[in-house]
mmCIF file of C-alpha atoms and ligand atoms in Angstrom:
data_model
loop_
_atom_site.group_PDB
_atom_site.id
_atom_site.type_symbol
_atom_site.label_atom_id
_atom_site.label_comp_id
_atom_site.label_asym_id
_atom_site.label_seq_id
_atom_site.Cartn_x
_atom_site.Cartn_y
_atom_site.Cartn_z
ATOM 1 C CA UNK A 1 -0.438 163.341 -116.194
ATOM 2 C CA UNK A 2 -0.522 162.830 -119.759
ATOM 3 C CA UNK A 3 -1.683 160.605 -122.642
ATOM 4 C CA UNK A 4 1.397 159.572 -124.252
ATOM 5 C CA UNK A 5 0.315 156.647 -126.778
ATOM 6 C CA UNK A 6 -2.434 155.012 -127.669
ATOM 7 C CA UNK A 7 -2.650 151.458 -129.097
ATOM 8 C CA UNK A 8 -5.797 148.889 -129.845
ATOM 9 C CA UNK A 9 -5.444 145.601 -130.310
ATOM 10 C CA UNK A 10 -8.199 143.497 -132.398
ATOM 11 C CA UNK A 11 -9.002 139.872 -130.272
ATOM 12 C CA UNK A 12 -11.868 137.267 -131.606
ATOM 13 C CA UNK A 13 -13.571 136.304 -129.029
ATOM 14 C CA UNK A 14 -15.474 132.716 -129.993
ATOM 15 C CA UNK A 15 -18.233 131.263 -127.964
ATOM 16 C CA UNK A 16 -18.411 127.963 -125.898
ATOM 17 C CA UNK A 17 -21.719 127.151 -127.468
ATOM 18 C CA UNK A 18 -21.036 127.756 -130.853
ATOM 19 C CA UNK A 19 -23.029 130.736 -131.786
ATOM 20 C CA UNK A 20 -25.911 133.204 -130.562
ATOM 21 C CA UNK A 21 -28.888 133.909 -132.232
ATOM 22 C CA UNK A 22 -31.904 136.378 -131.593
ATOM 23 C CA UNK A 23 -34.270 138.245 -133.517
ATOM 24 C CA UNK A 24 -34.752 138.537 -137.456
ATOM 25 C CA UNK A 25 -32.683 135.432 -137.368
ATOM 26 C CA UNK A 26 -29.249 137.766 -136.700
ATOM 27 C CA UNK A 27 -26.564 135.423 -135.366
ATOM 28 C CA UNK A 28 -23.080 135.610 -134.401
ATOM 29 C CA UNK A 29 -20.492 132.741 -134.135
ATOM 30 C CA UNK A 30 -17.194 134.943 -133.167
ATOM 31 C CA UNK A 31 -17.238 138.111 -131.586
ATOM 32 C CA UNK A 32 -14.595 140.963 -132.979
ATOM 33 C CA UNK A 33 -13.206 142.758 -130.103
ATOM 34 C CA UNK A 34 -10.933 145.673 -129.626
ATOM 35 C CA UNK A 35 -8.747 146.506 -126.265
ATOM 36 C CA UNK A 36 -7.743 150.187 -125.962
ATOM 37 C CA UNK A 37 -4.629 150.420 -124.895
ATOM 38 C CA UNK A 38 -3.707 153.920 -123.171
ATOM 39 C CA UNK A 39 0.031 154.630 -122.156
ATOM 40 C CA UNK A 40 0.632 157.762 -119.599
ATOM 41 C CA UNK A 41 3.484 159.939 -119.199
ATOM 42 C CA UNK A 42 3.602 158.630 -115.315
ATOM 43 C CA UNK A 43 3.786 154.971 -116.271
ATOM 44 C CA UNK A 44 0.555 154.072 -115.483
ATOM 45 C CA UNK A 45 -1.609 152.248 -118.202
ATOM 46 C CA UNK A 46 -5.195 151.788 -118.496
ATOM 47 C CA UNK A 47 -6.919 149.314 -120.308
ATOM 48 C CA UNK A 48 -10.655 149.467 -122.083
ATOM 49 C CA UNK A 49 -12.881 147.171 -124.559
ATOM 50 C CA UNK A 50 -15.604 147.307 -126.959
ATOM 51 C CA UNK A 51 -17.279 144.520 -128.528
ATOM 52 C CA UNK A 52 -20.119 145.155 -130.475
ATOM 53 C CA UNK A 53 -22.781 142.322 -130.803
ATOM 54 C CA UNK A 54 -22.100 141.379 -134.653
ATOM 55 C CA UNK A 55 -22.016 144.861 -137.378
ATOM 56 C CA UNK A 56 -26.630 144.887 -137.296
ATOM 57 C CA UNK A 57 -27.404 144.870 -133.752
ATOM 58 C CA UNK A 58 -26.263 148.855 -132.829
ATOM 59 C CA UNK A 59 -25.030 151.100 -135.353
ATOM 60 C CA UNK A 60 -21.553 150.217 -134.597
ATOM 61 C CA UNK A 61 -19.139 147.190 -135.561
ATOM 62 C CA UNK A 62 -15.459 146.255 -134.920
ATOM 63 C CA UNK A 63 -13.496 148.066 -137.519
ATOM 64 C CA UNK A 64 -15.376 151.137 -136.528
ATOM 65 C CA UNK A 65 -13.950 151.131 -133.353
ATOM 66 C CA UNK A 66 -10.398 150.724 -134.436
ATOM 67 C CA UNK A 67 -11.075 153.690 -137.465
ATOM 68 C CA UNK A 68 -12.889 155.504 -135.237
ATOM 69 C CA UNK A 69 -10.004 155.546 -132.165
ATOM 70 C CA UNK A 70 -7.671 156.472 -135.165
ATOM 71 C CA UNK A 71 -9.573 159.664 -135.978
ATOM 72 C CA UNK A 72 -9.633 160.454 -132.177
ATOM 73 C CA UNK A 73 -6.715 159.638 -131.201
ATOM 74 C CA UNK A 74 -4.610 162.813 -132.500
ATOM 75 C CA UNK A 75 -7.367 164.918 -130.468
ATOM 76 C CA UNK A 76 -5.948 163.143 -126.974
ATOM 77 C CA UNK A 77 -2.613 162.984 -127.172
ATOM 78 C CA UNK A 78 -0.934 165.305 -124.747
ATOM 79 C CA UNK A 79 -4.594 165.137 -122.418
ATOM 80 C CA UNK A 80 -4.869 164.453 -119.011
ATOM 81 C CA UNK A 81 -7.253 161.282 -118.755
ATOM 82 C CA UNK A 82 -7.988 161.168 -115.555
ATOM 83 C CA UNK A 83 -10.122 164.733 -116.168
ATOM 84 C CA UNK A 84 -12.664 162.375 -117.648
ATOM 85 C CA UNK A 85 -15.931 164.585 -118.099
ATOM 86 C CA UNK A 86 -13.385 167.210 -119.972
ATOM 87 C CA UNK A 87 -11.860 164.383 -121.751
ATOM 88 C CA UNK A 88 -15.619 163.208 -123.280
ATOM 89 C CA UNK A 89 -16.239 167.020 -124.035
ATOM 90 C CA UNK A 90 -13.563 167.180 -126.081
ATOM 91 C CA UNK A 91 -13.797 163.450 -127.760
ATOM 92 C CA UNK A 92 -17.823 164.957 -128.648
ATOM 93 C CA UNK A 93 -15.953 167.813 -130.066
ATOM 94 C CA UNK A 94 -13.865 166.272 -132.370
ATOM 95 C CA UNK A 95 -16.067 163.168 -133.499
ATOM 96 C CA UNK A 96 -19.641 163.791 -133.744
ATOM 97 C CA UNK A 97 -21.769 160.951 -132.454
ATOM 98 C CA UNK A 98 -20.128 157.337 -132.886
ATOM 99 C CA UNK A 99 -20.761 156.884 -128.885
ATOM 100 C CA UNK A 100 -19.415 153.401 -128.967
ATOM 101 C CA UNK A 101 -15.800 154.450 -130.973
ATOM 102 C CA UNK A 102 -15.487 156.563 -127.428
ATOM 103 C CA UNK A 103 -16.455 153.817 -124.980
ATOM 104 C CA UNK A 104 -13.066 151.888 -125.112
ATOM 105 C CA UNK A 105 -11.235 155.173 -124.445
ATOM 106 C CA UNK A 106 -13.250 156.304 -121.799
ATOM 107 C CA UNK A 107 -12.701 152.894 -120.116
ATOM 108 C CA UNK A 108 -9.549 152.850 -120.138
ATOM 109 C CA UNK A 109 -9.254 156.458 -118.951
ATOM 110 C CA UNK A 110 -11.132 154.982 -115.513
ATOM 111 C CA UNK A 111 -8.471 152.644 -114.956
ATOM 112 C CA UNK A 112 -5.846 154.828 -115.104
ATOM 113 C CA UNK A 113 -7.856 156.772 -112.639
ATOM 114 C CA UNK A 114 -8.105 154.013 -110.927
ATOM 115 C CA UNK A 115 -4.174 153.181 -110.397
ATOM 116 C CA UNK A 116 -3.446 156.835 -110.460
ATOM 117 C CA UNK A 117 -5.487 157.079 -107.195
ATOM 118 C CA UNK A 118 -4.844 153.256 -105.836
ATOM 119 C CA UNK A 119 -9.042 152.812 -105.865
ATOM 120 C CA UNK A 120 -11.076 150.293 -107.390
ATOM 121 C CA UNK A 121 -13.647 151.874 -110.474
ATOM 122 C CA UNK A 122 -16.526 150.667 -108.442
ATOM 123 C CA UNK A 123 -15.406 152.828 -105.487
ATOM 124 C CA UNK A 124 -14.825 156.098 -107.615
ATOM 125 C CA UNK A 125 -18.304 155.759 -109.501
ATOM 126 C CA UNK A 126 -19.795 156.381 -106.228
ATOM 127 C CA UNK A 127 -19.138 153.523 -103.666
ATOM 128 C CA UNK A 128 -19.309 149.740 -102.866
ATOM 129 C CA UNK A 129 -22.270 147.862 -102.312
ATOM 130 C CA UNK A 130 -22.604 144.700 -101.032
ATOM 131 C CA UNK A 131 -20.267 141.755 -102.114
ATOM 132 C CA UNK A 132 -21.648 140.670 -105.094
ATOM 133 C CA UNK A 133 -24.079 141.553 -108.234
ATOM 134 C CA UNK A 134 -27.101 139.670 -110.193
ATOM 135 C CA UNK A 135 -26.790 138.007 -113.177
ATOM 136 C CA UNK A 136 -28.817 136.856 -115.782
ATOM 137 C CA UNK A 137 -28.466 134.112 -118.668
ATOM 138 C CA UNK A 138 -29.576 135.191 -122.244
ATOM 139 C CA UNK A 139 -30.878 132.166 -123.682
ATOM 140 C CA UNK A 140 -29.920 131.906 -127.305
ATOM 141 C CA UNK A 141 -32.893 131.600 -130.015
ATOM 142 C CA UNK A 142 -33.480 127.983 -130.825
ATOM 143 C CA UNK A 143 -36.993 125.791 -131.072
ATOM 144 C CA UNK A 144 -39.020 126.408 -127.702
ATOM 145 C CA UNK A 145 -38.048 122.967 -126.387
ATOM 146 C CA UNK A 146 -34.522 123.293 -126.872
ATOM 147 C CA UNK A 147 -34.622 126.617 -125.320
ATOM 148 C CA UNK A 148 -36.308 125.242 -122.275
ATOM 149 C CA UNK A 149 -33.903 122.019 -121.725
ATOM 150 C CA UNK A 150 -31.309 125.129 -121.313
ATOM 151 C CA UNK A 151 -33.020 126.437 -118.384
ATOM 152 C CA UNK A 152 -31.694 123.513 -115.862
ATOM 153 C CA UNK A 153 -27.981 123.626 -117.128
ATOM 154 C CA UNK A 154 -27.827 127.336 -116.167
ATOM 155 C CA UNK A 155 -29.705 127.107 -113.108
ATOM 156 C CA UNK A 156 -27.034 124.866 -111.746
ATOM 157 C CA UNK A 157 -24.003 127.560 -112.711
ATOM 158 C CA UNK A 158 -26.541 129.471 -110.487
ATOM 159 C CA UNK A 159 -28.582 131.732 -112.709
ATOM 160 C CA UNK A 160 -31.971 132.173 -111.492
ATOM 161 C CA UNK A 161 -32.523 135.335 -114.183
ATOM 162 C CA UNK A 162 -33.169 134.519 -117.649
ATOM 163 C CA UNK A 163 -33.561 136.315 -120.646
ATOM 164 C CA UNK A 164 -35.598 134.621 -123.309
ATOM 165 C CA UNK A 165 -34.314 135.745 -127.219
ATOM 166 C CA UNK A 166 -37.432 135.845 -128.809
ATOM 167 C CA UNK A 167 -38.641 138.479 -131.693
ATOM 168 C CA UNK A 168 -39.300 135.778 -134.196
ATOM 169 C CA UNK A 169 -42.693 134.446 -135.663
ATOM 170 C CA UNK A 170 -45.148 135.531 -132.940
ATOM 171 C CA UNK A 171 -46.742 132.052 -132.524
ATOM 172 C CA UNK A 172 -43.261 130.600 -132.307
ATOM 173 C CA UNK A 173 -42.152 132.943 -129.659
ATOM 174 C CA UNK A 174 -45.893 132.589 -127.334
ATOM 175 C CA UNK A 175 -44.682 128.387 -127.513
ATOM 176 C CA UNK A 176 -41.326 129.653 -126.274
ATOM 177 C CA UNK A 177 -42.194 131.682 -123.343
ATOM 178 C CA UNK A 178 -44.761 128.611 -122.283
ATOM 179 C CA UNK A 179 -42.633 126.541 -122.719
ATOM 180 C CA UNK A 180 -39.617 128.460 -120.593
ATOM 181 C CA UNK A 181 -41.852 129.614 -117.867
ATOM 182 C CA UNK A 182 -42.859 126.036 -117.432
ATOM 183 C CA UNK A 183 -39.099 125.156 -115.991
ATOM 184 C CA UNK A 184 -38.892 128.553 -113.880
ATOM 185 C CA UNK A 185 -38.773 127.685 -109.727
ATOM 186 C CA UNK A 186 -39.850 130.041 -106.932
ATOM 187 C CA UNK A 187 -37.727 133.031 -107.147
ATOM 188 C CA UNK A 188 -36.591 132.836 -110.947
ATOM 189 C CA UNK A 189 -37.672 135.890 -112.980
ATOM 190 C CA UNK A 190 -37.932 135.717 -117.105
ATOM 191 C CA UNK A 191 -37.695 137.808 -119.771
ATOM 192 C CA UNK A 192 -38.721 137.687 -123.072
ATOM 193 C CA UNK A 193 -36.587 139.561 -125.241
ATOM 194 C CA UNK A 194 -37.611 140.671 -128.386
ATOM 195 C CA UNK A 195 -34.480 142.966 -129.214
ATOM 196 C CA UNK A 196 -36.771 145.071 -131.519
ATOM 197 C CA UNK A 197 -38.378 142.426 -133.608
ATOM 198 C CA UNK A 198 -41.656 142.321 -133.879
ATOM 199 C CA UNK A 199 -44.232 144.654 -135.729
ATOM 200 C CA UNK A 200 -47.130 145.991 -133.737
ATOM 201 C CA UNK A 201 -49.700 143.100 -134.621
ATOM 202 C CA UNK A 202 -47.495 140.713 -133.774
ATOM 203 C CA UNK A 203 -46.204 142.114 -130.136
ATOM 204 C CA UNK A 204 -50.010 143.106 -129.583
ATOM 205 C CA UNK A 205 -50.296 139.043 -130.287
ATOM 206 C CA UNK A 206 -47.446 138.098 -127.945
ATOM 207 C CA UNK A 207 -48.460 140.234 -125.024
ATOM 208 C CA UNK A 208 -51.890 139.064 -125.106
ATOM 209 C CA UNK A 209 -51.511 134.988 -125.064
ATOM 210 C CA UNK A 210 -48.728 135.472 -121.944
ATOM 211 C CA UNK A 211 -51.231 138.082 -120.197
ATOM 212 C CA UNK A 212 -51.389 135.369 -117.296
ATOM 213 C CA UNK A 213 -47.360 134.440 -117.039
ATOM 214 C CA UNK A 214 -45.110 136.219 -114.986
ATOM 215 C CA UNK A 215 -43.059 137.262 -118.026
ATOM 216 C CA UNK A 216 -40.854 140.915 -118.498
ATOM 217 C CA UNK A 217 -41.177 142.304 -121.837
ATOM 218 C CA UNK A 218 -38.391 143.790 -123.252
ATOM 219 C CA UNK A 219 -37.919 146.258 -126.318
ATOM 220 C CA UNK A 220 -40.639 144.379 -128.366
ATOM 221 C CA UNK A 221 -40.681 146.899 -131.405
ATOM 222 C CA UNK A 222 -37.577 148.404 -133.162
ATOM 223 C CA UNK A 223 -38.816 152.422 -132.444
ATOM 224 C CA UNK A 224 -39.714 154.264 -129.229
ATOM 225 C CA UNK A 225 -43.395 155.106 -130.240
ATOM 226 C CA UNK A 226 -43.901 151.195 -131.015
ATOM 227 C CA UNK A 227 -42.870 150.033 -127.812
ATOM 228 C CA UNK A 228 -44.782 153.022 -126.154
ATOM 229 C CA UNK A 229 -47.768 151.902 -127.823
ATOM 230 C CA UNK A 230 -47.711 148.094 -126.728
ATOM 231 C CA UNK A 231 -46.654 149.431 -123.200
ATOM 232 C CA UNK A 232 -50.321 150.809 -122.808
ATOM 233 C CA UNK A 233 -51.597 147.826 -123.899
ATOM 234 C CA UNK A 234 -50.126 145.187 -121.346
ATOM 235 C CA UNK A 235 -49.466 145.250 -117.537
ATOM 236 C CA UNK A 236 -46.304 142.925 -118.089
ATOM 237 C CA UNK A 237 -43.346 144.552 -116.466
ATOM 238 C CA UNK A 238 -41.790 146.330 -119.148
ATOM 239 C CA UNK A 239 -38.170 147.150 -120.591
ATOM 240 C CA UNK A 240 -36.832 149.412 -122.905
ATOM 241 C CA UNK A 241 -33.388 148.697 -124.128
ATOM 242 C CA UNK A 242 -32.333 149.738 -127.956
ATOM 243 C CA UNK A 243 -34.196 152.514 -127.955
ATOM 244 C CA UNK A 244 -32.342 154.385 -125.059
ATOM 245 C CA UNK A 245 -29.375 155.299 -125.323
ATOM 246 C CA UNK A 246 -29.335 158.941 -124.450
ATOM 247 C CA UNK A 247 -30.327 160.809 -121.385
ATOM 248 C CA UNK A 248 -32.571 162.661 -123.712
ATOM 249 C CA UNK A 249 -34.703 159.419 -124.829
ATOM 250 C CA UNK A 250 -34.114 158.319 -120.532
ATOM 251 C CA UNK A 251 -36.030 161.724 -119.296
ATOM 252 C CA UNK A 252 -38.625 161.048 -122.498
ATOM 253 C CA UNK A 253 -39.266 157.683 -121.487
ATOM 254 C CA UNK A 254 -39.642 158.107 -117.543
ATOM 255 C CA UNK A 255 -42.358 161.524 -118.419
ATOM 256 C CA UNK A 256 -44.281 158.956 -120.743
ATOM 257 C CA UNK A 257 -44.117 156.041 -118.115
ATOM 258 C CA UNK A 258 -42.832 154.077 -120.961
ATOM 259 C CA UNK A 259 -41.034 151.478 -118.556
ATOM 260 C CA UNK A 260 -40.081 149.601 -115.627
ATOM 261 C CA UNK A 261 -36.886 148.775 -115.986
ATOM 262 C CA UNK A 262 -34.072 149.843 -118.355
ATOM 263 C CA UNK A 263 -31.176 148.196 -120.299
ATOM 264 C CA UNK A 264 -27.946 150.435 -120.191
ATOM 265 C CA UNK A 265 -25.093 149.180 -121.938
ATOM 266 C CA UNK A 266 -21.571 150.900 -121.693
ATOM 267 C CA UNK A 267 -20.894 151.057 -125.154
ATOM 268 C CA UNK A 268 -24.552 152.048 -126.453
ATOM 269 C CA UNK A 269 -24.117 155.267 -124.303
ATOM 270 C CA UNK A 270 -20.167 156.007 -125.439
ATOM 271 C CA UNK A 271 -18.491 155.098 -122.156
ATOM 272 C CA UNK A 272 -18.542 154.503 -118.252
ATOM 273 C CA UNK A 273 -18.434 158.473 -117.392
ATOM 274 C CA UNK A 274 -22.156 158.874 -119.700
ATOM 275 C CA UNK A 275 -23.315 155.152 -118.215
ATOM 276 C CA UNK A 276 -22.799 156.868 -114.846
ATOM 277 C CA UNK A 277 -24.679 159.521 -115.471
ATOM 278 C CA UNK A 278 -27.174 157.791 -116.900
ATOM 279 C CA UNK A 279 -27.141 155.160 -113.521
ATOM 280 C CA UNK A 280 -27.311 157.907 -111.524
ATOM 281 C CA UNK A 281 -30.577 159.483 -113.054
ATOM 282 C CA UNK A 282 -32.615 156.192 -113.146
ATOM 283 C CA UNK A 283 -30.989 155.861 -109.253
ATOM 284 C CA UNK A 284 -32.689 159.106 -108.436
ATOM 285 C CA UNK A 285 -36.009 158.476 -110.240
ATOM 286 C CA UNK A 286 -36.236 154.914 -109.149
ATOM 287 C CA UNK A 287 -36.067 153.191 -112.367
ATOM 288 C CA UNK A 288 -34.270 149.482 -111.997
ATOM 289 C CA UNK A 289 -31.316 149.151 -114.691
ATOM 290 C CA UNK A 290 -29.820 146.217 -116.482
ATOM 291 C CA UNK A 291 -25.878 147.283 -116.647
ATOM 292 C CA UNK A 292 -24.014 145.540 -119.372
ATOM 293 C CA UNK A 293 -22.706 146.173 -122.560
ATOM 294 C CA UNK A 294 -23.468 145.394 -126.005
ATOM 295 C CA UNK A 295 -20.982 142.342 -125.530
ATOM 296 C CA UNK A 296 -16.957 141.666 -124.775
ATOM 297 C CA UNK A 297 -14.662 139.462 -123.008
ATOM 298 C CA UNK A 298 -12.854 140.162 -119.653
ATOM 299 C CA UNK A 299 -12.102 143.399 -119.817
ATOM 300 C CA UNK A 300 -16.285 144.815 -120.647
ATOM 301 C CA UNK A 301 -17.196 142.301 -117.776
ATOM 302 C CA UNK A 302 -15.313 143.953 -115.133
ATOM 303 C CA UNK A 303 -16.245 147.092 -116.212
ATOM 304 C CA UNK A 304 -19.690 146.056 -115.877
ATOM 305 C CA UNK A 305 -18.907 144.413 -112.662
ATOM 306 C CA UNK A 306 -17.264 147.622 -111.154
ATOM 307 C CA UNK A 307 -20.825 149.707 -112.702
ATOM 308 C CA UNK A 308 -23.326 147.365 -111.133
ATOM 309 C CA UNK A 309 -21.760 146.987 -108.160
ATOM 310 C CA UNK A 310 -21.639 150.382 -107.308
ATOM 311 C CA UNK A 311 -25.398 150.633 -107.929
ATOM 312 C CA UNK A 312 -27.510 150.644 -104.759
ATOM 313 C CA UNK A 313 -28.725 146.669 -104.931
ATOM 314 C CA UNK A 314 -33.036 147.059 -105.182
ATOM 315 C CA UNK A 315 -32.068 149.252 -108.591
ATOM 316 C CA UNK A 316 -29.324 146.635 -110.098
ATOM 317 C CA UNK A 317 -31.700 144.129 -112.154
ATOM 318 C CA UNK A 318 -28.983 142.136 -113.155
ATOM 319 C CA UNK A 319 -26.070 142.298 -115.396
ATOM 320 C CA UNK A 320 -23.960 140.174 -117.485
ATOM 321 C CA UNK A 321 -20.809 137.927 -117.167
ATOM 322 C CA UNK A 322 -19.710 138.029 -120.755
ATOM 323 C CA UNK A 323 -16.849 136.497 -119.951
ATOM 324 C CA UNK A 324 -18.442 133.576 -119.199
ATOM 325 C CA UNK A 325 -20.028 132.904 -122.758
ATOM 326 C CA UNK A 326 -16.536 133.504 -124.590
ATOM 327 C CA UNK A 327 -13.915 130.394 -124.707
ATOM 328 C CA UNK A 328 -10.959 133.095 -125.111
ATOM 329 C CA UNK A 329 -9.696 134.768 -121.731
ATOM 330 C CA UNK A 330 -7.764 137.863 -122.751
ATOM 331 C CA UNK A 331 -7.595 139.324 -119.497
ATOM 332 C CA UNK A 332 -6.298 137.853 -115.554
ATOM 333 C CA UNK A 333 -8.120 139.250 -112.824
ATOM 334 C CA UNK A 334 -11.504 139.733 -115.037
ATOM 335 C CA UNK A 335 -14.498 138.723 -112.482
ATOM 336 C CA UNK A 336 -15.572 134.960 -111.855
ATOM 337 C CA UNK A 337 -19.214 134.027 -112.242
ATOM 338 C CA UNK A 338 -19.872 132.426 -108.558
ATOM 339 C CA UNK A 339 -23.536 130.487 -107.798
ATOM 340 C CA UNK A 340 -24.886 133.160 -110.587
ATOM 341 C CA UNK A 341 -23.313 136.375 -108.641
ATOM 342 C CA UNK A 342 -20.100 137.975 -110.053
ATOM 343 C CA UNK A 343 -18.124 140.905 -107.715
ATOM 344 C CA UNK A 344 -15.708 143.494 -108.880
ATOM 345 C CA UNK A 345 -12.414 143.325 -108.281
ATOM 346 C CA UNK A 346 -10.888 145.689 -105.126
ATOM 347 C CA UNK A 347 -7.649 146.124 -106.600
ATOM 348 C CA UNK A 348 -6.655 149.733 -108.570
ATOM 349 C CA UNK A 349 -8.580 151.014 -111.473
ATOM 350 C CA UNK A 350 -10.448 147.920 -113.230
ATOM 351 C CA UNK A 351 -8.373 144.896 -111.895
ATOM 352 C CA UNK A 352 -7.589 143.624 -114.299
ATOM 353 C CA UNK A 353 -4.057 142.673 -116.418
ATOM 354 C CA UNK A 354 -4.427 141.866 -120.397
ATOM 355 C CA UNK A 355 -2.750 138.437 -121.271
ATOM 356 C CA UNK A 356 -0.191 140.194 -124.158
ATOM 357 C CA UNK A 357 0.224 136.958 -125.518
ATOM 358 C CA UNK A 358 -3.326 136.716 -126.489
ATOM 359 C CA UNK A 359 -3.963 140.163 -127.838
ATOM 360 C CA UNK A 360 -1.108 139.943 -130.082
ATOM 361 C CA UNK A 361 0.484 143.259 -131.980
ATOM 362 C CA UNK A 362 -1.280 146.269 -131.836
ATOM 363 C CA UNK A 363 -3.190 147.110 -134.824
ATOM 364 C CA UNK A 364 -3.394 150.760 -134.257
ATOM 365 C CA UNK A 365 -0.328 152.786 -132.708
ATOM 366 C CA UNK A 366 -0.660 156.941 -132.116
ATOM 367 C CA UNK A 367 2.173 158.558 -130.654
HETATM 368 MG MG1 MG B 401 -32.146 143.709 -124.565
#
């Protein structure tokens, strides 16, 4: 089997609730998305996404996918994607780092898998478990009242995990996590997510007035050695998200006992194939993973579906229905968010089929 064409299409994907905020006041209102489109010489077509959370979050943004898959894209012609480790060697090869460019490729490259070999994703990354995965609700930065009047409204779609956006002015974000962990219920867990945002002083601030909530903290400080050094200084659950996002930092971070829990996203790591290896690792050492993605619509979310789910339960934290938070559906078959649980689908490759009408012409077309 062989790639015979490879298109991307460029989809905004706006959000029910207007916009997202989090740290350093960053906010997005419409996500840019791009589907990978990869055509085979047996007829079978796989489908991948990468939506990066606005162009400051990760060093990546949405015409750096599609410039980035156009710069690839010669490279893979004529490959056989269903050899997916030889297929990332070769994408490392000709495009030195830019993990998130090879993420939508990679993706897609599963799927075709997938149908080539009439198995779901979730079964070929190493088996089924369960019927369902853990979600959690990001709660978008907003006053720490408004913030906790969200808590009830997501409860009832069935979310008991939330994730607090904080990484603001410290005394702002100690009234927030009060305030939030005054509405939590037997059961519920919270985190407070600083996505990199505070200084040193300010996280060593943070940590100390929750000391006596049951509160994760997650990536407080924008380097490694930062978040290290408030680590040793709290015994909050901790999580490390931003700065991981190699197996290099992963094996670092588990020597120093610089976490609890991890945050892998799909396209932070370059793909599904890395992300597994990655899973795998933190399965062997113990270490309980968030599996998401930076963002996306339905296309990410059953990708991240198909990961989590084939992650033994007691390591799978949660994960995230992005599909959910975006009004645009450019996918059928993309999971459902059910009582806060979302399941991957058990037909071929990802399960799902892009709506055409949605994703319009293709921007990029290599033949
Ligand atoms: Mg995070």
């Amino acid at each position: 089997m062989k790639i015979k064409r490879i298109r991307a299409y460029q989809v905004d994907l706006p959000l029910h609730e207007g916009s997202y905020k989090w740290s350093g006041g960053k906010s997005v209102t419409t996500f840019d998305s791009t589907v990978v489109e990869i055509e085979t010489d047996a007829g079978i077509t796989g489908y991948g996404e990468v939506c990066p959370l606005g162009p400051f979050y990760l060093p990546a943004y949405g015409n750096g996918v599609r410039a980035g898959i156009i710069e690839l894209g010669q490279h893979l012609l004529g490959e056989d994607p269903r050899q997916l480790q030889k297929l990332n060697r070769l994408m490392d090869a000709a495009l030195k780092g830019h993990a998130y460019v090879k993420s939508g490729i990679d993706m897609a490259c599963w799927d075709i898998l997938g149908k080539a070999t009439k198995l779901p994703v979730a079964e070929l990354m190493g088996g089924r478990y369960g019927s369902d995965v853990c979600l959690y609700r990001a709660i978008s930065q907003e006053a720490p009242e408004a913030m906790a009047q969200r808590v009830a409204g997501y409860r009832a779609e069935g979310y008991k995990r939330f994730q607090l956006k904080v990484g603001g002015d410290p005394a702002v974000d100690i009234a927030r996590i009060f305030a939030v962990a005054e509405q939590l219920q037997p059961g519920d867990r919270l985190v407070a997510d600083a996505n990199t945002g505070w200084l040193m002083h300010d996280a060593m601030r943070v940590v100390k007035a929750v000391r006596d909530l049951d509160v994760y903290i997650e990536q407080p400080c924008l380097s490694y050695e930062e978040c290290l050094s408030i680590r040793k200084h709290t015994d909050h659950p901790f999580i490390l998200d931003e700065a991981i996002d190699t197996i290099d930092c992963l094996l670092r971070a588990h020597a120093d006992q610089a976490m609890d829990v991890v945050n892998l996203k799909i396209s932070k790591f370059g793909g599904l194939t890395k992300l597994k290896q990655a899973r795998d690792l933190c399965v062997s050492l113990g270490i309980a993973m968030t599996l998401e993605d930076s963002w996306g619509g339905d296309i990410i979310t059953a990708a991240i579906a198909h990961l989590a789910q084939s992650t033994p339960p007691e390591l799978q934290f949660s994960s995230t229905d992005f599909n959910s938070y975006v009004s645009v559906s450019i996918a059928e078959g993309a999971p459902k968010r059910i009582n806060g649980r979302m399941s991957a689908s058990s037909a071929p490759g990802l399960g799902v089929q892009p709506r055409m009408d949605v994703l319009g012409k293709p921007v990029l077309d290599l033949h």
